mmCIF file of N, CA, C and O in Angstrom:
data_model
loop_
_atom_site.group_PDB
_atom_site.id
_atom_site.type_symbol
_atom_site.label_atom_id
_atom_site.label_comp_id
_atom_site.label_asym_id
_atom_site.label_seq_id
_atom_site.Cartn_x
_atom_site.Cartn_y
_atom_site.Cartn_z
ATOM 1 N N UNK W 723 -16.506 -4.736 21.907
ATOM 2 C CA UNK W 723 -15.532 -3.947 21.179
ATOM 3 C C UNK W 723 -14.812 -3.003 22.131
ATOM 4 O O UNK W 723 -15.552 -2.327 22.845
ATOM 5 N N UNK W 724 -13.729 -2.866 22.245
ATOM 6 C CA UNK W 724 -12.557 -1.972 22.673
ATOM 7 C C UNK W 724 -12.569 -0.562 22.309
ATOM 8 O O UNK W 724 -12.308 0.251 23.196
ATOM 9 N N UNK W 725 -12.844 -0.139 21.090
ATOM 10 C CA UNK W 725 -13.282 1.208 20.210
ATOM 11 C C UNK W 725 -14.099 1.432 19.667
ATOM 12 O O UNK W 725 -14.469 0.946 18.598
ATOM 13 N N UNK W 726 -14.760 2.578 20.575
ATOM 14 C CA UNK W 726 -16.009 3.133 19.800
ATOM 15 C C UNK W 726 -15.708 3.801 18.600
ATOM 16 O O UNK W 726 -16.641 3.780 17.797
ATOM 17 N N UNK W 727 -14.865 4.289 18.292
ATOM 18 C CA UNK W 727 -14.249 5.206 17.228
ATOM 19 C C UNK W 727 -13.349 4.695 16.068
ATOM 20 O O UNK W 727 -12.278 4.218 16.444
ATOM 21 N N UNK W 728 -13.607 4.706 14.580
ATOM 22 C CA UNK W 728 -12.714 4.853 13.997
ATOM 23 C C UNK W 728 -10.963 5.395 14.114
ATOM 24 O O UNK W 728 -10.688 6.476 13.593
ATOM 25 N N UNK W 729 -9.831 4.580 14.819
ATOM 26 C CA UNK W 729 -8.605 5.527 14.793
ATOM 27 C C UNK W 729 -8.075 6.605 13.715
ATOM 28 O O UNK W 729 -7.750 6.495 12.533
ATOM 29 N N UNK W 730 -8.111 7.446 14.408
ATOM 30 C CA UNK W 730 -7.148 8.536 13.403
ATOM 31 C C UNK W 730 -5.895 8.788 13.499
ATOM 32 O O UNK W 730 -5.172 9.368 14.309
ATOM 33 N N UNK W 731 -5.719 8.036 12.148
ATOM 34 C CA UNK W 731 -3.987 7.850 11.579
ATOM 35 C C UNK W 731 -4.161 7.425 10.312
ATOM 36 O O UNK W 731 -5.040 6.933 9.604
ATOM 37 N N UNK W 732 -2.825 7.841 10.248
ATOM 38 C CA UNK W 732 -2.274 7.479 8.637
ATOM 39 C C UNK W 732 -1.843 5.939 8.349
ATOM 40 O O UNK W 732 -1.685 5.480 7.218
ATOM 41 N N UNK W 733 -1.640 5.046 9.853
ATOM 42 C CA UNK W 733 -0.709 3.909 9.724
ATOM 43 C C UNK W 733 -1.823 2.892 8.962
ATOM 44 O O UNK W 733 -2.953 2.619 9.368
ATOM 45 N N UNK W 734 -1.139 2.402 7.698
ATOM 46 C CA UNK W 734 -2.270 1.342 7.378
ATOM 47 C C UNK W 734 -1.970 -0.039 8.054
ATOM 48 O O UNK W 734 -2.526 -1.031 7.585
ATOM 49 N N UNK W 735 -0.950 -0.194 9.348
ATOM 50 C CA UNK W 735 -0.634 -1.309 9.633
ATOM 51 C C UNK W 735 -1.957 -1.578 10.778
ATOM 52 O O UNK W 735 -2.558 -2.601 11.105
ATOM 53 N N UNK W 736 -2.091 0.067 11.257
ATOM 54 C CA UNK W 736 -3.232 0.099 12.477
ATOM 55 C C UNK W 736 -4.410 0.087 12.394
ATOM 56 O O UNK W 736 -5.285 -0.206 13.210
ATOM 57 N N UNK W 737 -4.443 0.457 11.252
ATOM 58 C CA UNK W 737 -5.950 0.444 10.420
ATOM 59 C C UNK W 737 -6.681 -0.627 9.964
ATOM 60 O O UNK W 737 -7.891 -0.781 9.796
ATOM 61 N N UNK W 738 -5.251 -1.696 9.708
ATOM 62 C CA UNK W 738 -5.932 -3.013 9.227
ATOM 63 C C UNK W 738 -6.266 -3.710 10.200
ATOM 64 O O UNK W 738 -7.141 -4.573 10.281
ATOM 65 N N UNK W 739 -5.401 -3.242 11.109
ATOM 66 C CA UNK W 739 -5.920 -4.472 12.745
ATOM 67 C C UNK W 739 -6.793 -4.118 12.995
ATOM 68 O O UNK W 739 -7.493 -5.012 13.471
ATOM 69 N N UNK W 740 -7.503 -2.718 12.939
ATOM 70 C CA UNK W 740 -8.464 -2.356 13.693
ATOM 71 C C UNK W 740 -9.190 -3.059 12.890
ATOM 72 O O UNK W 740 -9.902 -3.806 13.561
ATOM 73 N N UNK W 741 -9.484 -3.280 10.964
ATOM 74 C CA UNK W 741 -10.743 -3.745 10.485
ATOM 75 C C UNK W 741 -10.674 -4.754 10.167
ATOM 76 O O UNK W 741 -11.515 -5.311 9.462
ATOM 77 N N UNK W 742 -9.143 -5.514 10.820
ATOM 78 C CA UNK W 742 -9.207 -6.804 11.201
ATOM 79 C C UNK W 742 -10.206 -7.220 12.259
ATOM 80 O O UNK W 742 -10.904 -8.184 11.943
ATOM 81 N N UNK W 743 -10.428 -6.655 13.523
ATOM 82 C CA UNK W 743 -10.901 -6.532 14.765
ATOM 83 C C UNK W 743 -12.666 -6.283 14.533
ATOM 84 O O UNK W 743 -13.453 -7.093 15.023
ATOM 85 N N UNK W 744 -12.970 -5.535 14.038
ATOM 86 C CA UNK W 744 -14.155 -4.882 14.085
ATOM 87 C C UNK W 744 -14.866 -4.843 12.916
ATOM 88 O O UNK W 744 -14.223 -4.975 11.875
ATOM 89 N N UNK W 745 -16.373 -4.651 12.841
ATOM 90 C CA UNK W 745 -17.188 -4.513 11.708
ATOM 91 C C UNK W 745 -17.381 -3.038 11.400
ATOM 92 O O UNK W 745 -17.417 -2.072 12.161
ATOM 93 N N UNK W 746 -17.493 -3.122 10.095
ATOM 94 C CA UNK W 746 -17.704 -2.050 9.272
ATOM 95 C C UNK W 746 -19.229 -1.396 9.235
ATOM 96 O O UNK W 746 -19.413 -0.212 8.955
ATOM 97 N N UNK W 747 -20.079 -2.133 9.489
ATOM 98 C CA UNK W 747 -21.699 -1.717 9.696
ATOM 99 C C UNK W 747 -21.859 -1.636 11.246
ATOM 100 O O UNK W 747 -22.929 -1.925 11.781
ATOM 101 N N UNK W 748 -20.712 -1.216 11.985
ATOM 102 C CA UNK W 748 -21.214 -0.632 13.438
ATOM 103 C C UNK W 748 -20.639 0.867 13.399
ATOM 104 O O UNK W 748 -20.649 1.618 14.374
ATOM 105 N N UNK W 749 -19.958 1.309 11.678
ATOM 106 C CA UNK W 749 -19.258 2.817 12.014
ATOM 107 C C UNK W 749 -19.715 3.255 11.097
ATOM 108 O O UNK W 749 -19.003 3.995 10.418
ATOM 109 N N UNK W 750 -21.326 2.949 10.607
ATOM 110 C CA UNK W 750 -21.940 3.789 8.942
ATOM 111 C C UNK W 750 -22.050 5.425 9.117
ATOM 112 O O UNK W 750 -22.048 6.240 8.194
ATOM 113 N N UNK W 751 -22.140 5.684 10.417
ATOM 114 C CA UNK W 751 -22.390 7.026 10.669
ATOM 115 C C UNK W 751 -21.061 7.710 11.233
ATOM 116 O O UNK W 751 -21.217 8.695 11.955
ATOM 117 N N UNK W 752 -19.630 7.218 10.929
ATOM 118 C CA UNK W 752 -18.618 7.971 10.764
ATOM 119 C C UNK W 752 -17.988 8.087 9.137
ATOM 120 O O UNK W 752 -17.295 9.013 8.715
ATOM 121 N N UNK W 753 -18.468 6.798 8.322
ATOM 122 C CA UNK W 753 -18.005 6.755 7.237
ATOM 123 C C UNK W 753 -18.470 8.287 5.991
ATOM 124 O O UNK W 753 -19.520 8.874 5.733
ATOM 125 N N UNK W 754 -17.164 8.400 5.560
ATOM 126 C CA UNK W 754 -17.913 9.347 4.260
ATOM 127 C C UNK W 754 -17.086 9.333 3.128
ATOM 128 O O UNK W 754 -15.961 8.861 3.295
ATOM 129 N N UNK W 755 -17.405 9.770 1.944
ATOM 130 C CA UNK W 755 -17.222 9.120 0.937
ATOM 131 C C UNK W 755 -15.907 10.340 0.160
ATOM 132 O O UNK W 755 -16.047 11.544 -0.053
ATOM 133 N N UNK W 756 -15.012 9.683 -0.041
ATOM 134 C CA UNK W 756 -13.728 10.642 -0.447
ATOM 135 C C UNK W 756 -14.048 10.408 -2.146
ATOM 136 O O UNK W 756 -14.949 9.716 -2.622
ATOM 137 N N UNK W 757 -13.109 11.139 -2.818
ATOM 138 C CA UNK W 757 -13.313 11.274 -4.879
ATOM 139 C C UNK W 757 -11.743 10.989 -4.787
ATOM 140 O O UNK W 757 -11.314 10.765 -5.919
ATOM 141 N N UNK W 758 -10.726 10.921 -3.790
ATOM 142 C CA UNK W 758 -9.033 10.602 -4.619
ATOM 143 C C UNK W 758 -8.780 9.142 -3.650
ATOM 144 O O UNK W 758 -9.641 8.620 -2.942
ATOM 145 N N UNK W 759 -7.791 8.808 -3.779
ATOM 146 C CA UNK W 759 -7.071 7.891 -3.412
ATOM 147 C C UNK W 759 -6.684 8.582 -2.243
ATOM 148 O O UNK W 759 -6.288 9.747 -2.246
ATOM 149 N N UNK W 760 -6.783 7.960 -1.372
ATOM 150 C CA UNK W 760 -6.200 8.400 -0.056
ATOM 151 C C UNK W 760 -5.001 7.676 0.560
ATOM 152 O O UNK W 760 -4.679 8.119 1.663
ATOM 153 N N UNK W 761 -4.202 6.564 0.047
ATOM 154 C CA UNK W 761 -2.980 5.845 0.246
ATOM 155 C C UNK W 761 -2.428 5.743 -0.620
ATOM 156 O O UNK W 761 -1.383 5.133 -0.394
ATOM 157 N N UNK W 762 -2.565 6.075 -1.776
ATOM 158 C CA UNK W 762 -1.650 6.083 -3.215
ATOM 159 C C UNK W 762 -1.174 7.033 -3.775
ATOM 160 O O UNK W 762 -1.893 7.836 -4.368
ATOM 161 N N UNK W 763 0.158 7.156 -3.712
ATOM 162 C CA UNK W 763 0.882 7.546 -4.662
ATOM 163 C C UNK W 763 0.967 7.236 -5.736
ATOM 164 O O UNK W 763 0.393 6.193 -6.048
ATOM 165 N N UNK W 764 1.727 8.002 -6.800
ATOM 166 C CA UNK W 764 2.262 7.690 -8.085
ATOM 167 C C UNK W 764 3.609 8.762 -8.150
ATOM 168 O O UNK W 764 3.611 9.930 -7.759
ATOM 169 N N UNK W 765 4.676 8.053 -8.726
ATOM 170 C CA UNK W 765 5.707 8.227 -9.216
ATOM 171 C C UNK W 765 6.093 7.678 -10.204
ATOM 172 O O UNK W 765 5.996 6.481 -10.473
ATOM 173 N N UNK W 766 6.822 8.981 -11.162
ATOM 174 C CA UNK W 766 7.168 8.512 -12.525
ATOM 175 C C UNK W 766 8.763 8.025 -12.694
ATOM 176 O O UNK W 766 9.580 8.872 -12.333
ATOM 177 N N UNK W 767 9.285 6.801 -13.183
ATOM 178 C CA UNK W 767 10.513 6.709 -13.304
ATOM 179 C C UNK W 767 10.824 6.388 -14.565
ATOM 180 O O UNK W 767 10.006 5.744 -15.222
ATOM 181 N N UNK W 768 12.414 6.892 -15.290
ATOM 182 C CA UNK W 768 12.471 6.941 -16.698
ATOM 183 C C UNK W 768 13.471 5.889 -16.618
ATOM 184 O O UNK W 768 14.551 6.138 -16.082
ATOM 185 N N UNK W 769 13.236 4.793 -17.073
ATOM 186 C CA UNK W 769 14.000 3.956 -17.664
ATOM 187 C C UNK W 769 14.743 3.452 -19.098
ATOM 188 O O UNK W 769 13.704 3.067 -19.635
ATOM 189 N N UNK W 770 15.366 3.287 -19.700
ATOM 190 C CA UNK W 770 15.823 2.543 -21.186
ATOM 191 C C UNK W 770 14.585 1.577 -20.990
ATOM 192 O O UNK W 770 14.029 1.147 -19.979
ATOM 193 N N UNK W 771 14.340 1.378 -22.508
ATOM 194 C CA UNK W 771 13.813 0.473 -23.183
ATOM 195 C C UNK W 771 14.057 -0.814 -22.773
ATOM 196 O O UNK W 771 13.114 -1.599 -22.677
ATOM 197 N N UNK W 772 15.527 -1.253 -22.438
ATOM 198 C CA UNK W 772 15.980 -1.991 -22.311
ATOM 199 C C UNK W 772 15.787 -2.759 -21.217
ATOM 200 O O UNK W 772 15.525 -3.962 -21.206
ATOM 201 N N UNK W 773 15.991 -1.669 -19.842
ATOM 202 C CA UNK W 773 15.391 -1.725 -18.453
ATOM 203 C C UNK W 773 14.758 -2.280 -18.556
ATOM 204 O O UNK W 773 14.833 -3.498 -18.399
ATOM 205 N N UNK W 774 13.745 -1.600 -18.898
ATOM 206 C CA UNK W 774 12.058 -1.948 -18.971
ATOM 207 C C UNK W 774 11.394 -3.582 -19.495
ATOM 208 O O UNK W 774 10.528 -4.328 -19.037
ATOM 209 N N UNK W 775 12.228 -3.627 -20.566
ATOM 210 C CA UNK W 775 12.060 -5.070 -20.827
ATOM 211 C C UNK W 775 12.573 -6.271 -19.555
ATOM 212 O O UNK W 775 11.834 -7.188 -19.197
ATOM 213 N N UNK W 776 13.842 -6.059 -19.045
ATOM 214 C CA UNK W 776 13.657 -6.995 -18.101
ATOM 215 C C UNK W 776 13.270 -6.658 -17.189
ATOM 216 O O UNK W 776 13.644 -7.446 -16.320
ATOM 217 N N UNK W 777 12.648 -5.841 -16.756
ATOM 218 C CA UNK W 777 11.635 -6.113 -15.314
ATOM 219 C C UNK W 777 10.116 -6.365 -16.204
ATOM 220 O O UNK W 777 9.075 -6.405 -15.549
ATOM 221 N N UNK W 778 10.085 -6.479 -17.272
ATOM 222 C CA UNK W 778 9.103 -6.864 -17.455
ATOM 223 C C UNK W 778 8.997 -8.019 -17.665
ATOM 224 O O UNK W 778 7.924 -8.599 -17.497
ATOM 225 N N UNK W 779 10.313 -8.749 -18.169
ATOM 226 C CA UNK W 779 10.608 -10.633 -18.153
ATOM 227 C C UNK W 779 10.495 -11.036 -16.799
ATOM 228 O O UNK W 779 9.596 -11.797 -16.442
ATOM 229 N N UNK W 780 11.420 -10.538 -15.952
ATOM 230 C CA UNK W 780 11.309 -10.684 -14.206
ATOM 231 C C UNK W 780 9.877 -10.759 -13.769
ATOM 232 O O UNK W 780 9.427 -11.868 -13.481
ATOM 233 N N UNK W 781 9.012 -9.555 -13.677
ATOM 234 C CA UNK W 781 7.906 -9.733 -13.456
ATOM 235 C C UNK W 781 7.512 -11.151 -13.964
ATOM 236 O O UNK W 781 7.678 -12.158 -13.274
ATOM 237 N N UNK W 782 7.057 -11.162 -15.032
ATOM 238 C CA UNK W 782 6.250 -12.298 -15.697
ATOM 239 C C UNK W 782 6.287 -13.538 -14.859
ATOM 240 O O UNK W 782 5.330 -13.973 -14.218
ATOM 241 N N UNK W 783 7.961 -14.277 -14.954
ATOM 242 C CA UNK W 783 8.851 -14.889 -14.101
ATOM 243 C C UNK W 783 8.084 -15.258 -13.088
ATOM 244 O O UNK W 783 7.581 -16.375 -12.970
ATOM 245 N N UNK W 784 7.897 -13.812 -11.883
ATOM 246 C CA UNK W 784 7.372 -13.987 -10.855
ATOM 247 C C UNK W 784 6.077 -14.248 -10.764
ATOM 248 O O UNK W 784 5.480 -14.675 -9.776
ATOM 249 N N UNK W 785 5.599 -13.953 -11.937
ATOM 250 C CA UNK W 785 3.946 -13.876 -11.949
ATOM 251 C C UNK W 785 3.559 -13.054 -11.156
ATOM 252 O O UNK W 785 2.880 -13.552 -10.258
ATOM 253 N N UNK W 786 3.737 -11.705 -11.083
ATOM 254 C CA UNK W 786 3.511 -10.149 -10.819
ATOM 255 C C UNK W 786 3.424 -8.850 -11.829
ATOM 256 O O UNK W 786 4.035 -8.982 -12.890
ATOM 257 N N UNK W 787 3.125 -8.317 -11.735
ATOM 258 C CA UNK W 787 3.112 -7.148 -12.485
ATOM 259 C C UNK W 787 4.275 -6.263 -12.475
ATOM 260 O O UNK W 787 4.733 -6.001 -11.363
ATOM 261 N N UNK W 788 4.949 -5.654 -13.696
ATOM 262 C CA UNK W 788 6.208 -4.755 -13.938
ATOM 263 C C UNK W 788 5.834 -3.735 -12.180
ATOM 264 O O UNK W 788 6.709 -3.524 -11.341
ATOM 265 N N UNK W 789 4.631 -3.362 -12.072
ATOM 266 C CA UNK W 789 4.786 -2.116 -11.432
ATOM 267 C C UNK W 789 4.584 -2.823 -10.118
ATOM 268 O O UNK W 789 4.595 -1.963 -9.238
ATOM 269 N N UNK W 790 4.436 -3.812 -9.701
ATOM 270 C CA UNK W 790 4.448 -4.298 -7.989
ATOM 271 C C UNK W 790 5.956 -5.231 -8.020
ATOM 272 O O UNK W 790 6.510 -5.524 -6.961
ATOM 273 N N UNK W 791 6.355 -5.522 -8.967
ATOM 274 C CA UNK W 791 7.948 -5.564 -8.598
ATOM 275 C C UNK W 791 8.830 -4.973 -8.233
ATOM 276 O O UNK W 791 9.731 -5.228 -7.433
ATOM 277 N N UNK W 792 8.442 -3.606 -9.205
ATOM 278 C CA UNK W 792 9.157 -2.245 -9.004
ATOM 279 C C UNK W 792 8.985 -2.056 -7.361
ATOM 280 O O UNK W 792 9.888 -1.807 -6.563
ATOM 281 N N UNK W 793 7.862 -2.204 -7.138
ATOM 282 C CA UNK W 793 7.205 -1.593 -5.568
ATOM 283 C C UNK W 793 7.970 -2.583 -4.564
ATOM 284 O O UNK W 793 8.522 -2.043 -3.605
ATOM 285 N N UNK W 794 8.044 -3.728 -4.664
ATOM 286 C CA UNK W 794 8.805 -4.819 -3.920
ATOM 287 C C UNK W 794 10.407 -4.504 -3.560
ATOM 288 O O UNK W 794 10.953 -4.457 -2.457
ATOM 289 N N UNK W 795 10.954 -4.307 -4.890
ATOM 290 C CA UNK W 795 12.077 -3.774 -4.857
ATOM 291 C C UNK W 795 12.355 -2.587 -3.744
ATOM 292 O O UNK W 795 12.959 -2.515 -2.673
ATOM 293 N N UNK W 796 11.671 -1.794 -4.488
ATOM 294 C CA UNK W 796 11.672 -0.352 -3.604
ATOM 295 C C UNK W 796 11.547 -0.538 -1.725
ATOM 296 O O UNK W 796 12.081 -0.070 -0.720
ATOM 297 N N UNK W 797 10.816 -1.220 -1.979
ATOM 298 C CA UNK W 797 10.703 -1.613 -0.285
ATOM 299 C C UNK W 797 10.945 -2.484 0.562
ATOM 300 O O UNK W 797 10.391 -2.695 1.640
ATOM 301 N N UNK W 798 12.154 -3.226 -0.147
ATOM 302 C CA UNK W 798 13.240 -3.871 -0.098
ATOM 303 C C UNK W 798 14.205 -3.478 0.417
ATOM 304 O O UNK W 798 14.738 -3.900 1.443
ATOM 305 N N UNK W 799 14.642 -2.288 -0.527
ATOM 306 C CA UNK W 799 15.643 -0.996 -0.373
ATOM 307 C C UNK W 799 15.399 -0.286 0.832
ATOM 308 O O UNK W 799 16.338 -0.127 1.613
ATOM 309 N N UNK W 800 14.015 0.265 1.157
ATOM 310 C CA UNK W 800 14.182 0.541 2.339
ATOM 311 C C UNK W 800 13.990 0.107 3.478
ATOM 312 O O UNK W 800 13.941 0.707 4.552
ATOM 313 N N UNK W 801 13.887 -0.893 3.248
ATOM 314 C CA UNK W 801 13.861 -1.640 5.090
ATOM 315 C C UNK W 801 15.322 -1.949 5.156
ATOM 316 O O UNK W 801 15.739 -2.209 6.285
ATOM 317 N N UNK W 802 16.401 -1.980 3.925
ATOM 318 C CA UNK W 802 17.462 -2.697 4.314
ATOM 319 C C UNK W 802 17.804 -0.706 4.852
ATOM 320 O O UNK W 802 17.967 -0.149 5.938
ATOM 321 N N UNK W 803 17.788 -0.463 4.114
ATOM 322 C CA UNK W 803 18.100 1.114 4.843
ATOM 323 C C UNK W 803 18.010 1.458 5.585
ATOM 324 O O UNK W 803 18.881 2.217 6.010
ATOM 325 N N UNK W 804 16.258 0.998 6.723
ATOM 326 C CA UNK W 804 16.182 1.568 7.725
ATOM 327 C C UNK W 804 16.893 0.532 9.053
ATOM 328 O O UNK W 804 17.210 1.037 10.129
ATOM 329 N N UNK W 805 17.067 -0.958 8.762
ATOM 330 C CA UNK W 805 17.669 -1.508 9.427
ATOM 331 C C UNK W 805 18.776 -1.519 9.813
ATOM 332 O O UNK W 805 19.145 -2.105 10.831
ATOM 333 N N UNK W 806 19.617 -0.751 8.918
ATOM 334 C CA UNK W 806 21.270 -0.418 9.617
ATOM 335 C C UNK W 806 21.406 0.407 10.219
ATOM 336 O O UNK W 806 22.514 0.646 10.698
#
């Protein structure tokens, strides 16, 4: 192994390589046990009735859930954002 240490960061892109990379029963004695979500948000958005119904047909469609379409979308939006 390359790292003795758990990395400290927020990036979950670095985090996954690392526990892509490495086992989880060689870091029992850094692990400890959190009570919230530590990568999740929540945000509330008010839509029409109407809205709501078709992203909820769309979803289906896709065979996804109203609220990871929403999330798809959203981060859709911003990569085209951050790419220009």
């Amino acid at each position: 192994m390359n790292e003795k240490n758990i990395p400290k960061t927020d990036s979950i892109q670095e985090l996954a390589h690392f526990w892509d990379t490495h086992d989880l029963t060689d870091f029992e004695d850094e692990l400890e046990e959190v009570d919230e979500p530590i990568f999740e948000s929540v945000i509330s958005v008010q839509l029409e009735p109407e809205e709501l119904e078709v992203i909820k047909t769309l979803a289906k469609a896709y065979g996804i859930s109203p609220e990871n379409l929403i999330r798809e979308w959203v981060v859709e939006r911003i990569d085209r954002t951050h790419a220009t």
